mmCIF file with all atom_site columns, C-alpha atoms and ligand atoms in Angstrom:
data_model
loop_
_atom_site.group_PDB
_atom_site.id
_atom_site.type_symbol
_atom_site.label_atom_id
_atom_site.label_alt_id
_atom_site.label_comp_id
_atom_site.label_asym_id
_atom_site.label_entity_id
_atom_site.label_seq_id
_atom_site.pdbx_PDB_ins_code
_atom_site.Cartn_x
_atom_site.Cartn_y
_atom_site.Cartn_z
_atom_site.occupancy
_atom_site.B_iso_or_equiv
_atom_site.pdbx_formal_charge
_atom_site.auth_seq_id
_atom_site.auth_comp_id
_atom_site.auth_asym_id
_atom_site.auth_atom_id
_atom_site.pdbx_PDB_model_num
ATOM   1   C  CA  . MET A 1 1   ? 32.680 37.636 24.124 1.00 0.00 ? 1   MET A CA  1
ATOM   2   C  CA  . SER A 1 2   ? 29.303 38.742 22.813 1.00 0.00 ? 2   SER A CA  1
ATOM   3   C  CA  . CYS A 1 3   ? 27.707 34.331 22.468 1.00 0.00 ? 3   CYS A CA  1
ATOM   4   C  CA  . LEU A 1 4   ? 25.688 34.040 25.032 1.00 0.00 ? 4   LEU A CA  1
ATOM   5   C  CA  . PHE A 1 5   ? 25.666 30.379 25.312 1.00 0.00 ? 5   PHE A CA  1
ATOM   6   C  CA  . CYS A 1 6   ? 29.848 30.702 26.504 1.00 0.00 ? 6   CYS A CA  1
ATOM   7   C  CA  . ASN A 1 7   ? 28.903 33.407 28.480 1.00 0.00 ? 7   ASN A CA  1
ATOM   8   C  CA  . ILE A 1 8   ? 25.761 31.150 30.786 1.00 0.00 ? 8   ILE A CA  1
ATOM   9   C  CA  . VAL A 1 9   ? 28.391 28.238 30.643 1.00 0.00 ? 9   VAL A CA  1
ATOM   10  C  CA  . ALA A 1 10  ? 31.470 30.349 31.708 1.00 0.00 ? 10  ALA A CA  1
ATOM   11  C  CA  . GLY A 1 11  ? 28.686 31.197 34.778 1.00 0.00 ? 11  GLY A CA  1
ATOM   12  C  CA  . LYS A 1 12  ? 28.987 34.617 33.354 1.00 0.00 ? 12  LYS A CA  1
ATOM   13  C  CA  . ILE A 1 13  ? 25.131 34.569 33.101 1.00 0.00 ? 13  ILE A CA  1
ATOM   14  C  CA  . PRO A 1 14  ? 23.196 32.540 35.334 1.00 0.00 ? 14  PRO A CA  1
ATOM   15  C  CA  . ALA A 1 15  ? 20.744 30.654 34.490 1.00 0.00 ? 15  ALA A CA  1
ATOM   16  C  CA  . ARG A 1 16  ? 19.676 26.452 35.824 1.00 0.00 ? 16  ARG A CA  1
ATOM   17  C  CA  . LYS A 1 17  ? 21.910 24.184 35.413 1.00 0.00 ? 17  LYS A CA  1
ATOM   18  C  CA  . VAL A 1 18  ? 20.293 20.219 35.392 1.00 0.00 ? 18  VAL A CA  1
ATOM   19  C  CA  . PHE A 1 19  ? 23.837 18.664 34.491 1.00 0.00 ? 19  PHE A CA  1
ATOM   20  C  CA  . GLU A 1 20  ? 27.712 19.261 33.249 1.00 0.00 ? 20  GLU A CA  1
ATOM   21  C  CA  . ASP A 1 21  ? 30.453 17.456 32.011 1.00 0.00 ? 21  ASP A CA  1
ATOM   22  C  CA  . ASP A 1 22  ? 33.411 18.181 30.704 1.00 0.00 ? 22  ASP A CA  1
ATOM   23  C  CA  . LYS A 1 23  ? 31.994 18.346 27.473 1.00 0.00 ? 23  LYS A CA  1
ATOM   24  C  CA  . VAL A 1 24  ? 28.398 19.592 27.880 1.00 0.00 ? 24  VAL A CA  1
ATOM   25  C  CA  . PHE A 1 25  ? 26.345 22.198 29.616 1.00 0.00 ? 25  PHE A CA  1
ATOM   26  C  CA  . ILE A 1 26  ? 22.565 21.855 30.698 1.00 0.00 ? 26  ILE A CA  1
ATOM   27  C  CA  . PHE A 1 27  ? 20.322 24.051 31.816 1.00 0.00 ? 27  PHE A CA  1
ATOM   28  C  CA  . GLU A 1 28  ? 16.580 25.039 32.043 1.00 0.00 ? 28  GLU A CA  1
ATOM   29  C  CA  . ASP A 1 29  ? 14.944 27.393 29.060 1.00 0.00 ? 29  ASP A CA  1
ATOM   30  C  CA  . VAL A 1 30  ? 14.156 30.803 29.897 1.00 0.00 ? 30  VAL A CA  1
ATOM   31  C  CA  . ASN A 1 31  ? 10.689 30.246 28.111 1.00 0.00 ? 31  ASN A CA  1
ATOM   32  C  CA  . PRO A 1 32  ? 10.060 26.592 28.688 1.00 0.00 ? 32  PRO A CA  1
ATOM   33  C  CA  . GLN A 1 33  ? 7.277  25.613 25.612 1.00 0.00 ? 33  GLN A CA  1
ATOM   34  C  CA  . ALA A 1 34  ? 7.247  21.976 28.208 1.00 0.00 ? 34  ALA A CA  1
ATOM   35  C  CA  . PRO A 1 35  ? 7.222  20.860 31.585 1.00 0.00 ? 35  PRO A CA  1
ATOM   36  C  CA  . THR A 1 36  ? 10.959 19.783 30.611 1.00 0.00 ? 36  THR A CA  1
ATOM   37  C  CA  . HIS A 1 37  ? 12.474 22.217 28.293 1.00 0.00 ? 37  HIS A CA  1
ATOM   38  C  CA  . VAL A 1 38  ? 16.599 22.063 28.103 1.00 0.00 ? 38  VAL A CA  1
ATOM   39  C  CA  . LEU A 1 39  ? 19.517 23.230 26.434 1.00 0.00 ? 39  LEU A CA  1
ATOM   40  C  CA  . ILE A 1 40  ? 21.757 20.643 25.789 1.00 0.00 ? 40  ILE A CA  1
ATOM   41  C  CA  . VAL A 1 41  ? 24.937 23.301 24.717 1.00 0.00 ? 41  VAL A CA  1
ATOM   42  C  CA  . PRO A 1 42  ? 27.948 21.748 24.088 1.00 0.00 ? 42  PRO A CA  1
ATOM   43  C  CA  . LYS A 1 43  ? 30.838 23.984 26.348 1.00 0.00 ? 43  LYS A CA  1
ATOM   44  C  CA  . ARG A 1 44  ? 32.877 24.178 22.732 1.00 0.00 ? 44  ARG A CA  1
ATOM   45  C  CA  . HIS A 1 45  ? 31.690 27.262 20.544 1.00 0.00 ? 45  HIS A CA  1
ATOM   46  C  CA  . ILE A 1 46  ? 29.901 25.370 17.542 1.00 0.00 ? 46  ILE A CA  1
ATOM   47  C  CA  . VAL A 1 47  ? 27.498 27.688 15.536 1.00 0.00 ? 47  VAL A CA  1
ATOM   48  C  CA  . ASP A 1 48  ? 25.422 25.132 14.312 1.00 0.00 ? 48  ASP A CA  1
ATOM   49  C  CA  . ILE A 1 49  ? 23.767 22.394 13.153 1.00 0.00 ? 49  ILE A CA  1
ATOM   50  C  CA  . LYS A 1 50  ? 24.427 23.560 9.591  1.00 0.00 ? 50  LYS A CA  1
ATOM   51  C  CA  . ASN A 1 51  ? 28.177 24.454 10.115 1.00 0.00 ? 51  ASN A CA  1
ATOM   52  C  CA  . ALA A 1 52  ? 29.283 21.516 12.220 1.00 0.00 ? 52  ALA A CA  1
ATOM   53  C  CA  . THR A 1 53  ? 31.759 19.727 11.037 1.00 0.00 ? 53  THR A CA  1
ATOM   54  C  CA  . PRO A 1 54  ? 33.137 15.713 11.366 1.00 0.00 ? 54  PRO A CA  1
ATOM   55  C  CA  . GLU A 1 55  ? 35.471 17.045 14.375 1.00 0.00 ? 55  GLU A CA  1
ATOM   56  C  CA  . ASP A 1 56  ? 32.027 17.525 16.224 1.00 0.00 ? 56  ASP A CA  1
ATOM   57  C  CA  . THR A 1 57  ? 30.538 14.002 15.762 1.00 0.00 ? 57  THR A CA  1
ATOM   58  C  CA  . GLU A 1 58  ? 30.967 13.027 18.744 1.00 0.00 ? 58  GLU A CA  1
ATOM   59  C  CA  . ILE A 1 59  ? 29.900 16.047 21.053 1.00 0.00 ? 59  ILE A CA  1
ATOM   60  C  CA  . ILE A 1 60  ? 26.729 15.673 18.934 1.00 0.00 ? 60  ILE A CA  1
ATOM   61  C  CA  . GLY A 1 61  ? 26.011 11.823 19.405 1.00 0.00 ? 61  GLY A CA  1
ATOM   62  C  CA  . HIS A 1 62  ? 27.477 12.870 22.861 1.00 0.00 ? 62  HIS A CA  1
ATOM   63  C  CA  . SER A 1 63  ? 24.503 15.240 23.196 1.00 0.00 ? 63  SER A CA  1
ATOM   64  C  CA  . HIS A 1 64  ? 21.711 13.065 22.241 1.00 0.00 ? 64  HIS A CA  1
ATOM   65  C  CA  . LEU A 1 65  ? 22.449 10.226 24.751 1.00 0.00 ? 65  LEU A CA  1
ATOM   66  C  CA  . VAL A 1 66  ? 22.272 12.485 27.478 1.00 0.00 ? 66  VAL A CA  1
ATOM   67  C  CA  . ALA A 1 67  ? 18.843 13.758 25.961 1.00 0.00 ? 67  ALA A CA  1
ATOM   68  C  CA  . ALA A 1 68  ? 18.572 10.176 27.037 1.00 0.00 ? 68  ALA A CA  1
ATOM   69  C  CA  . LYS A 1 69  ? 19.501 10.404 30.350 1.00 0.00 ? 69  LYS A CA  1
ATOM   70  C  CA  . ILE A 1 70  ? 17.022 13.123 31.441 1.00 0.00 ? 70  ILE A CA  1
ATOM   71  C  CA  . ALA A 1 71  ? 14.543 12.330 29.821 1.00 0.00 ? 71  ALA A CA  1
ATOM   72  C  CA  . ARG A 1 72  ? 14.372 8.590  31.836 1.00 0.00 ? 72  ARG A CA  1
ATOM   73  C  CA  . GLU A 1 73  ? 15.809 10.331 34.826 1.00 0.00 ? 73  GLU A CA  1
ATOM   74  C  CA  . ARG A 1 74  ? 13.073 13.139 34.446 1.00 0.00 ? 74  ARG A CA  1
ATOM   75  C  CA  . GLY A 1 75  ? 10.506 9.685  34.065 1.00 0.00 ? 75  GLY A CA  1
ATOM   76  C  CA  . ILE A 1 76  ? 9.619  11.293 30.587 1.00 0.00 ? 76  ILE A CA  1
ATOM   77  C  CA  . GLU A 1 77  ? 10.026 8.741  28.987 1.00 0.00 ? 77  GLU A CA  1
ATOM   78  C  CA  . ASP A 1 78  ? 6.515  7.924  27.258 1.00 0.00 ? 78  ASP A CA  1
ATOM   79  C  CA  . GLY A 1 79  ? 7.093  11.324 24.694 1.00 0.00 ? 79  GLY A CA  1
ATOM   80  C  CA  . TYR A 1 80  ? 9.528  13.768 24.512 1.00 0.00 ? 80  TYR A CA  1
ATOM   81  C  CA  . ARG A 1 81  ? 11.253 15.430 21.737 1.00 0.00 ? 81  ARG A CA  1
ATOM   82  C  CA  . THR A 1 82  ? 14.939 16.071 20.364 1.00 0.00 ? 82  THR A CA  1
ATOM   83  C  CA  . VAL A 1 83  ? 15.214 19.233 18.359 1.00 0.00 ? 83  VAL A CA  1
ATOM   84  C  CA  . TYR A 1 84  ? 17.865 21.615 17.018 1.00 0.00 ? 84  TYR A CA  1
ATOM   85  C  CA  . ASN A 1 85  ? 16.124 24.312 15.206 1.00 0.00 ? 85  ASN A CA  1
ATOM   86  C  CA  . VAL A 1 86  ? 18.126 25.333 11.735 1.00 0.00 ? 86  VAL A CA  1
ATOM   87  C  CA  . GLY A 1 87  ? 17.688 28.578 10.510 1.00 0.00 ? 87  GLY A CA  1
ATOM   88  C  CA  . PRO A 1 88  ? 15.718 31.194 10.143 1.00 0.00 ? 88  PRO A CA  1
ATOM   89  C  CA  . ASN A 1 89  ? 11.607 29.167 9.139  1.00 0.00 ? 89  ASN A CA  1
ATOM   90  C  CA  . SER A 1 90  ? 12.585 27.164 12.576 1.00 0.00 ? 90  SER A CA  1
ATOM   91  C  CA  . GLY A 1 91  ? 12.721 30.363 14.783 1.00 0.00 ? 91  GLY A CA  1
ATOM   92  C  CA  . GLN A 1 92  ? 16.419 29.664 15.265 1.00 0.00 ? 92  GLN A CA  1
ATOM   93  C  CA  . SER A 1 93  ? 16.921 32.151 17.274 1.00 0.00 ? 93  SER A CA  1
ATOM   94  C  CA  . VAL A 1 94  ? 20.843 31.886 19.510 1.00 0.00 ? 94  VAL A CA  1
ATOM   95  C  CA  . PHE A 1 95  ? 24.065 30.678 17.218 1.00 0.00 ? 95  PHE A CA  1
ATOM   96  C  CA  . HIS A 1 96  ? 25.359 28.552 19.384 1.00 0.00 ? 96  HIS A CA  1
ATOM   97  C  CA  . LEU A 1 97  ? 24.970 24.711 19.010 1.00 0.00 ? 97  LEU A CA  1
ATOM   98  C  CA  . HIS A 1 98  ? 22.030 23.661 21.508 1.00 0.00 ? 98  HIS A CA  1
ATOM   99  C  CA  . LEU A 1 99  ? 19.506 20.406 21.912 1.00 0.00 ? 99  LEU A CA  1
ATOM   100 C  CA  . HIS A 1 100 ? 16.336 21.163 23.119 1.00 0.00 ? 100 HIS A CA  1
ATOM   101 C  CA  . LEU A 1 101 ? 14.756 18.485 25.016 1.00 0.00 ? 101 LEU A CA  1
ATOM   102 C  CA  . LEU A 1 102 ? 10.758 18.580 25.195 1.00 0.00 ? 102 LEU A CA  1
ATOM   103 C  CA  . GLY A 1 103 ? 8.420  16.821 27.200 1.00 0.00 ? 103 GLY A CA  1
ATOM   104 C  CA  . GLY A 1 104 ? 5.635  16.473 29.865 1.00 0.00 ? 104 GLY A CA  1
ATOM   105 C  CA  . ARG A 1 105 ? 3.144  16.812 28.334 1.00 0.00 ? 105 ARG A CA  1
ATOM   106 C  CA  . VAL A 1 106 ? 1.567  15.420 24.722 1.00 0.00 ? 106 VAL A CA  1
ATOM   107 C  CA  . LEU A 1 107 ? 3.663  17.210 22.121 1.00 0.00 ? 107 LEU A CA  1
ATOM   108 C  CA  . ARG A 1 108 ? 2.010  17.414 18.920 1.00 0.00 ? 108 ARG A CA  1
ATOM   109 C  CA  . TRP A 1 109 ? 2.992  15.808 15.192 1.00 0.00 ? 109 TRP A CA  1
ATOM   110 C  CA  . PRO A 1 110 ? 3.908  17.585 12.599 1.00 0.00 ? 110 PRO A CA  1
ATOM   111 C  CA  . PRO A 1 111 ? 5.089  20.354 14.810 1.00 0.00 ? 111 PRO A CA  1
ATOM   112 C  CA  . GLY A 1 112 ? 3.904  24.165 14.490 1.00 0.00 ? 112 GLY A CA  1
HETATM 113 P  P1  . 5GP B 2 .   ? 16.369 28.753 19.279 1.00 0.00 ? 201 5GP B P1  1
HETATM 114 O  O1  . 5GP B 2 .   ? 15.511 29.149 18.989 1.00 0.00 ? 201 5GP B O1  1
HETATM 115 O  O2  . 5GP B 2 .   ? 17.253 28.883 18.984 1.00 0.00 ? 201 5GP B O2  1
HETATM 116 O  O3  . 5GP B 2 .   ? 16.719 26.515 18.818 1.00 0.00 ? 201 5GP B O3  1
HETATM 117 O  O4  . 5GP B 2 .   ? 16.884 28.085 21.029 1.00 0.00 ? 201 5GP B O4  1
HETATM 118 C  C1  . 5GP B 2 .   ? 16.880 29.565 21.886 1.00 0.00 ? 201 5GP B C1  1
HETATM 119 C  C2  . 5GP B 2 .   ? 16.649 28.591 23.175 1.00 0.00 ? 201 5GP B C2  1
HETATM 120 O  O5  . 5GP B 2 .   ? 17.012 30.253 24.225 1.00 0.00 ? 201 5GP B O5  1
HETATM 121 C  C3  . 5GP B 2 .   ? 14.977 29.798 23.491 1.00 0.00 ? 201 5GP B C3  1
HETATM 122 O  O6  . 5GP B 2 .   ? 14.362 28.718 23.572 1.00 0.00 ? 201 5GP B O6  1
HETATM 123 C  C4  . 5GP B 2 .   ? 15.157 30.800 24.074 1.00 0.00 ? 201 5GP B C4  1
HETATM 124 O  O7  . 5GP B 2 .   ? 14.409 31.040 25.306 1.00 0.00 ? 201 5GP B O7  1
HETATM 125 C  C5  . 5GP B 2 .   ? 16.286 30.453 25.183 1.00 0.00 ? 201 5GP B C5  1
HETATM 126 N  N1  . 5GP B 2 .   ? 16.868 31.363 25.441 1.00 0.00 ? 201 5GP B N1  1
HETATM 127 C  C6  . 5GP B 2 .   ? 17.611 32.016 24.964 1.00 0.00 ? 201 5GP B C6  1
HETATM 128 N  N2  . 5GP B 2 .   ? 17.753 33.493 26.084 1.00 0.00 ? 201 5GP B N2  1
HETATM 129 C  C7  . 5GP B 2 .   ? 18.171 32.459 26.496 1.00 0.00 ? 201 5GP B C7  1
HETATM 130 C  C8  . 5GP B 2 .   ? 18.515 33.088 28.668 1.00 0.00 ? 201 5GP B C8  1
HETATM 131 O  O8  . 5GP B 2 .   ? 19.552 34.226 28.297 1.00 0.00 ? 201 5GP B O8  1
HETATM 132 N  N3  . 5GP B 2 .   ? 18.379 32.235 29.532 1.00 0.00 ? 201 5GP B N3  1
HETATM 133 C  C9  . 5GP B 2 .   ? 17.894 30.971 28.987 1.00 0.00 ? 201 5GP B C9  1
HETATM 134 N  N4  . 5GP B 2 .   ? 18.502 29.806 30.392 1.00 0.00 ? 201 5GP B N4  1
HETATM 135 N  N5  . 5GP B 2 .   ? 18.064 30.501 28.023 1.00 0.00 ? 201 5GP B N5  1
HETATM 136 C  C10 . 5GP B 2 .   ? 17.611 31.320 26.696 1.00 0.00 ? 201 5GP B C10 1
HETATM 137 ZN ZN1 . ZN  B 3 .   ? 29.376 29.987 22.761 1.00 0.00 ? 202 ZN  B ZN1 1
#
């Protein structure tokens, strides 16, 4: 198994876990871009949003709702962002679907 995030989900590579349920594994980004920067990762391997199918609808919705719950718990509801990077021009570097949750500072718009 060569997928980095599958290995993190399986506990074979360590990560700072934030939350886990039957569908998602959530951990701190190793290179945080904001005071809160966590990755919401489906336990099932999905390559990216471009390759997602109607079967993945529930997990995509669930990922956003769990992100909102974490934002509420961390008191960052005055400004946060959920992001899927898609494709080389976005900086996507890991090919296992992951929703970024960024917050805890002023986030400029448009993003760089
Ligand atoms: P992407 O650029 O693909 O949207 O996001 C990949 C993210 O995964 C980056 O923000 C990067 O810092 C993070 N990342 C890459 N490798 C690791 C790792 O081994 N552990 C953790 N916790 N985060 C990682
Ligand atoms: Zn994977």
